[in-house]
Short mmCIF file of C-alpha atoms in Angstrom, two decimals:
data_model
loop_
_atom_site.label_atom_id
_atom_site.label_comp_id
_atom_site.label_asym_id
_atom_site.label_seq_id
_atom_site.Cartn_x
_atom_site.Cartn_y
_atom_site.Cartn_z
CA UNK A 15 -14.50 4.28 -22.19
CA UNK A 16 -13.78 7.79 -22.62
CA UNK A 17 -11.31 8.67 -25.51
CA UNK A 18 -9.60 11.95 -26.27
CA UNK A 19 -7.49 11.64 -29.44
CA UNK A 20 -5.20 13.33 -31.78
CA UNK A 21 -4.33 12.68 -35.40
CA UNK A 22 -1.72 10.27 -36.63
CA UNK A 23 -1.21 10.97 -40.07
CA UNK A 24 -1.00 14.84 -39.24
CA UNK A 25 1.32 14.66 -36.34
CA UNK A 26 1.89 17.59 -34.18
CA UNK A 27 5.11 19.35 -34.52
CA UNK A 28 6.59 17.29 -31.55
CA UNK A 29 7.05 13.82 -30.45
CA UNK A 30 4.47 12.11 -28.44
CA UNK A 31 3.18 8.72 -27.39
CA UNK A 32 0.52 7.08 -29.50
CA UNK A 33 -1.63 6.07 -26.53
CA UNK A 34 -1.90 6.48 -22.94
CA UNK A 35 -4.33 4.86 -20.44
CA UNK A 36 -5.73 7.25 -17.77
CA UNK A 37 -5.77 5.15 -14.75
CA UNK A 38 -6.13 7.68 -11.85
CA UNK A 39 -9.23 9.72 -10.88
CA UNK A 40 -7.33 12.79 -11.07
CA UNK A 41 -6.45 12.17 -14.63
CA UNK A 42 -10.01 11.63 -15.40
CA UNK A 43 -11.03 14.68 -13.67
CA UNK A 44 -8.65 16.78 -15.45
CA UNK A 45 -10.13 15.87 -18.82
CA UNK A 46 -13.42 16.31 -17.52
CA UNK A 47 -13.43 20.05 -17.80
CA UNK A 48 -14.58 21.64 -21.03
CA UNK A 49 -11.91 24.23 -21.16
CA UNK A 50 -9.22 21.64 -20.72
CA UNK A 51 -10.68 19.32 -23.20
CA UNK A 52 -10.54 22.25 -25.78
CA UNK A 53 -6.85 22.84 -24.87
CA UNK A 54 -6.07 19.19 -25.51
CA UNK A 55 -7.95 19.57 -28.99
CA UNK A 56 -6.02 22.86 -29.89
CA UNK A 57 -2.74 21.02 -29.38
CA UNK A 58 -3.64 18.22 -32.01
CA UNK A 59 -1.97 20.60 -34.67
CA UNK A 60 0.95 21.97 -32.89
CA UNK A 61 2.63 22.87 -29.51
CA UNK A 62 1.50 26.29 -28.13
CA UNK A 63 2.22 28.64 -25.33
CA UNK A 64 -0.06 29.72 -22.71
CA UNK A 65 -0.53 33.16 -24.46
CA UNK A 66 -1.60 31.33 -27.72
CA UNK A 67 -3.94 29.19 -25.84
CA UNK A 68 -5.57 32.03 -24.08
CA UNK A 69 -6.01 34.04 -27.28
CA UNK A 70 -7.69 30.88 -28.98
CA UNK A 71 -10.01 30.28 -26.25
CA UNK A 72 -10.59 33.95 -25.45
CA UNK A 73 -10.01 33.64 -21.87
CA UNK A 74 -7.67 35.17 -19.33
CA UNK A 75 -3.96 33.96 -19.51
CA UNK A 76 -4.10 33.37 -15.88
CA UNK A 77 -7.12 30.94 -16.22
CA UNK A 78 -5.65 29.06 -19.27
CA UNK A 79 -2.15 28.76 -17.26
CA UNK A 80 -4.07 27.09 -14.26
CA UNK A 81 -5.82 24.58 -16.63
CA UNK A 82 -2.57 23.90 -18.49
CA UNK A 83 -0.92 23.22 -15.03
CA UNK A 84 -3.59 20.84 -14.11
CA UNK A 85 -3.15 18.98 -17.38
CA UNK A 86 0.62 19.01 -16.93
CA UNK A 87 0.58 17.78 -13.31
CA UNK A 88 -1.76 14.75 -14.57
CA UNK A 89 0.49 13.81 -17.38
CA UNK A 90 -1.62 15.02 -20.26
CA UNK A 91 0.75 17.78 -21.39
CA UNK A 92 4.27 18.46 -21.41
CA UNK A 93 6.84 21.27 -22.15
CA UNK A 94 8.02 20.31 -25.65
CA UNK A 95 10.36 23.33 -26.29
CA UNK A 96 11.34 26.68 -25.05
CA UNK A 97 12.39 29.86 -26.57
CA UNK A 98 13.76 33.30 -25.01
CA UNK A 99 11.60 36.28 -25.45
CA UNK A 100 13.23 39.49 -23.95
CA UNK A 101 15.00 37.51 -21.09
CA UNK A 102 11.76 35.47 -20.43
CA UNK A 103 11.68 31.81 -21.03
CA UNK A 104 8.35 30.97 -23.07
CA UNK A 105 7.23 27.41 -22.91
CA UNK A 106 5.57 25.53 -25.57
CA UNK A 107 3.21 22.84 -24.40
CA UNK A 108 1.95 19.84 -26.29
CA UNK A 109 0.26 16.43 -25.64
CA UNK A 110 1.90 13.74 -24.12
CA UNK A 111 -0.13 11.06 -26.36
CA UNK A 112 -2.21 11.13 -29.49
CA UNK A 113 -4.88 9.28 -27.74
CA UNK A 114 -5.98 9.19 -24.05
CA UNK A 115 -8.27 6.47 -22.98
CA UNK A 116 -9.78 5.74 -19.67
CA UNK A 117 -8.93 2.49 -18.37
CA UNK A 118 -11.26 2.42 -15.47
CA UNK A 119 -9.50 0.19 -12.92
CA UNK A 120 -9.87 0.06 -9.29
CA UNK A 121 -7.41 2.69 -7.60
CA UNK A 122 -5.30 1.00 -4.78
CA UNK A 123 -6.29 4.03 -2.53
CA UNK A 124 -9.96 2.99 -3.07
CA UNK A 125 -10.86 6.28 -4.98
CA UNK A 126 -13.61 6.33 -7.44
CA UNK A 127 -13.37 7.55 -11.07
CA UNK A 128 -15.54 10.83 -11.58
CA UNK A 129 -18.89 9.94 -12.92
CA UNK A 130 -19.66 13.36 -14.09
CA UNK A 131 -17.83 13.66 -17.37
CA UNK A 132 -20.34 13.20 -20.15
CA UNK A 133 -19.04 13.64 -23.91
CA UNK A 134 -22.62 14.05 -25.12
CA UNK A 135 -23.20 16.82 -22.51
CA UNK A 136 -20.41 18.76 -23.96
CA UNK A 137 -21.54 17.98 -27.62
CA UNK A 138 -25.11 19.26 -26.60
CA UNK A 139 -23.86 22.37 -25.53
CA UNK A 140 -21.49 22.65 -28.30
CA UNK A 141 -24.05 21.90 -31.03
CA UNK A 142 -26.87 24.41 -29.81
CA UNK A 143 -25.68 27.19 -31.89
CA UNK A 144 -25.56 24.91 -34.95
CA UNK A 145 -28.88 23.40 -34.37
CA UNK A 146 -30.44 26.95 -34.23
CA UNK A 147 -28.52 27.82 -37.67
CA UNK A 148 -30.01 24.43 -39.11
CA UNK A 149 -26.31 23.10 -39.50
CA UNK A 150 -26.55 20.12 -36.96
CA UNK A 151 -26.36 16.76 -38.46
CA UNK A 152 -27.01 13.87 -36.17
CA UNK A 153 -28.82 10.43 -35.83
CA UNK A 154 -30.02 8.55 -32.96
CA UNK A 155 -30.82 4.88 -33.15
CA UNK A 156 -31.71 2.02 -30.64
CA UNK A 157 -31.24 -1.73 -31.15
CA UNK A 158 -31.44 -4.62 -28.84
CA UNK A 159 -27.92 -6.31 -29.12
CA UNK A 160 -25.51 -8.11 -26.81
CA UNK A 161 -22.79 -6.54 -24.74
CA UNK A 162 -20.48 -8.47 -27.01
CA UNK A 163 -22.12 -6.90 -30.08
CA UNK A 164 -21.99 -3.37 -28.40
CA UNK A 165 -18.26 -3.81 -27.81
CA UNK A 166 -17.73 -4.75 -31.39
CA UNK A 167 -19.61 -1.99 -32.57
CA UNK A 168 -17.41 0.44 -30.46
CA UNK A 169 -14.37 -0.82 -31.93
CA UNK A 170 -15.74 0.12 -35.34
CA UNK A 171 -16.79 3.41 -34.17
CA UNK A 172 -13.17 3.96 -32.68
CA UNK A 173 -11.75 3.51 -36.19
CA UNK A 174 -14.34 6.17 -37.39
CA UNK A 175 -13.02 8.70 -34.67
CA UNK A 176 -9.41 7.80 -35.75
CA UNK A 177 -10.38 8.69 -39.45
CA UNK A 178 -11.99 11.89 -38.40
CA UNK A 179 -8.71 12.72 -36.29
CA UNK A 180 -6.61 11.99 -39.31
CA UNK A 181 -8.35 14.51 -41.60
CA UNK A 182 -5.99 17.23 -42.67
CA UNK A 183 -6.56 20.31 -40.81
CA UNK A 184 -7.91 22.94 -43.33
CA UNK A 185 -10.84 25.34 -43.72
CA UNK A 186 -12.00 27.94 -41.52
CA UNK A 187 -14.65 26.20 -39.47
CA UNK A 188 -14.09 23.88 -36.54
CA UNK A 189 -16.50 20.91 -36.56
CA UNK A 190 -17.28 18.88 -33.65
CA UNK A 191 -17.91 15.07 -33.84
CA UNK A 192 -19.66 13.12 -31.15
CA UNK A 193 -20.12 9.23 -31.33
CA UNK A 194 -21.05 6.66 -28.66
CA UNK A 195 -22.90 3.85 -27.63
CA UNK A 196 -24.66 3.25 -24.29
CA UNK A 197 -27.26 1.17 -22.60
CA UNK A 198 -30.73 2.89 -22.83
CA UNK A 199 -34.12 2.50 -21.20
CA UNK A 200 -35.74 2.84 -24.72
CA UNK A 201 -38.88 0.55 -24.89
CA UNK A 202 -38.55 -2.77 -26.48
CA UNK A 203 -41.01 -5.39 -27.94
CA UNK A 204 -41.10 -8.51 -25.96
CA UNK A 205 -39.49 -11.49 -27.63
CA UNK A 206 -41.34 -12.93 -30.44
CA UNK A 207 -42.71 -16.34 -29.79
#
């Protein structure tokens, strides 16, 4: 299950749903682009205009406008307010939910969910600089457990993600947090007899 969440105790400055299940392949594809994921993360704190988002991500306004449009068309963003600036209506975009989760249900049209989105791939790219600077903290562990135990453990990890999302926004540095559980081909010892 892929999850993209926002803070609950530090709500953005607009109304939004607590949770939305992404059930269409185009919705999953929409959150699969790193820039769109960044835009969703930026909107954790408050609604923003395309101009503000473009400045934050240091990309052309037209590029950001395209990605905002993709997120809006797929129900992940919405216009939460507008204001007039010299006869031009400026739109402020916000998330439609605090938490998006992928509910991989079969599509009536037979479409397959994209299989090319990997949070760990994104985390690896983002963390390279921190690794070079000696500021990357991480663990990897392997355990032979049942699928039910893995599911229960995932529920506990989701609570930790929620705790991270609820942290008050302060400081000058943006930190990434990656967590997951996955089947592995890691070697195992034979069952003891």
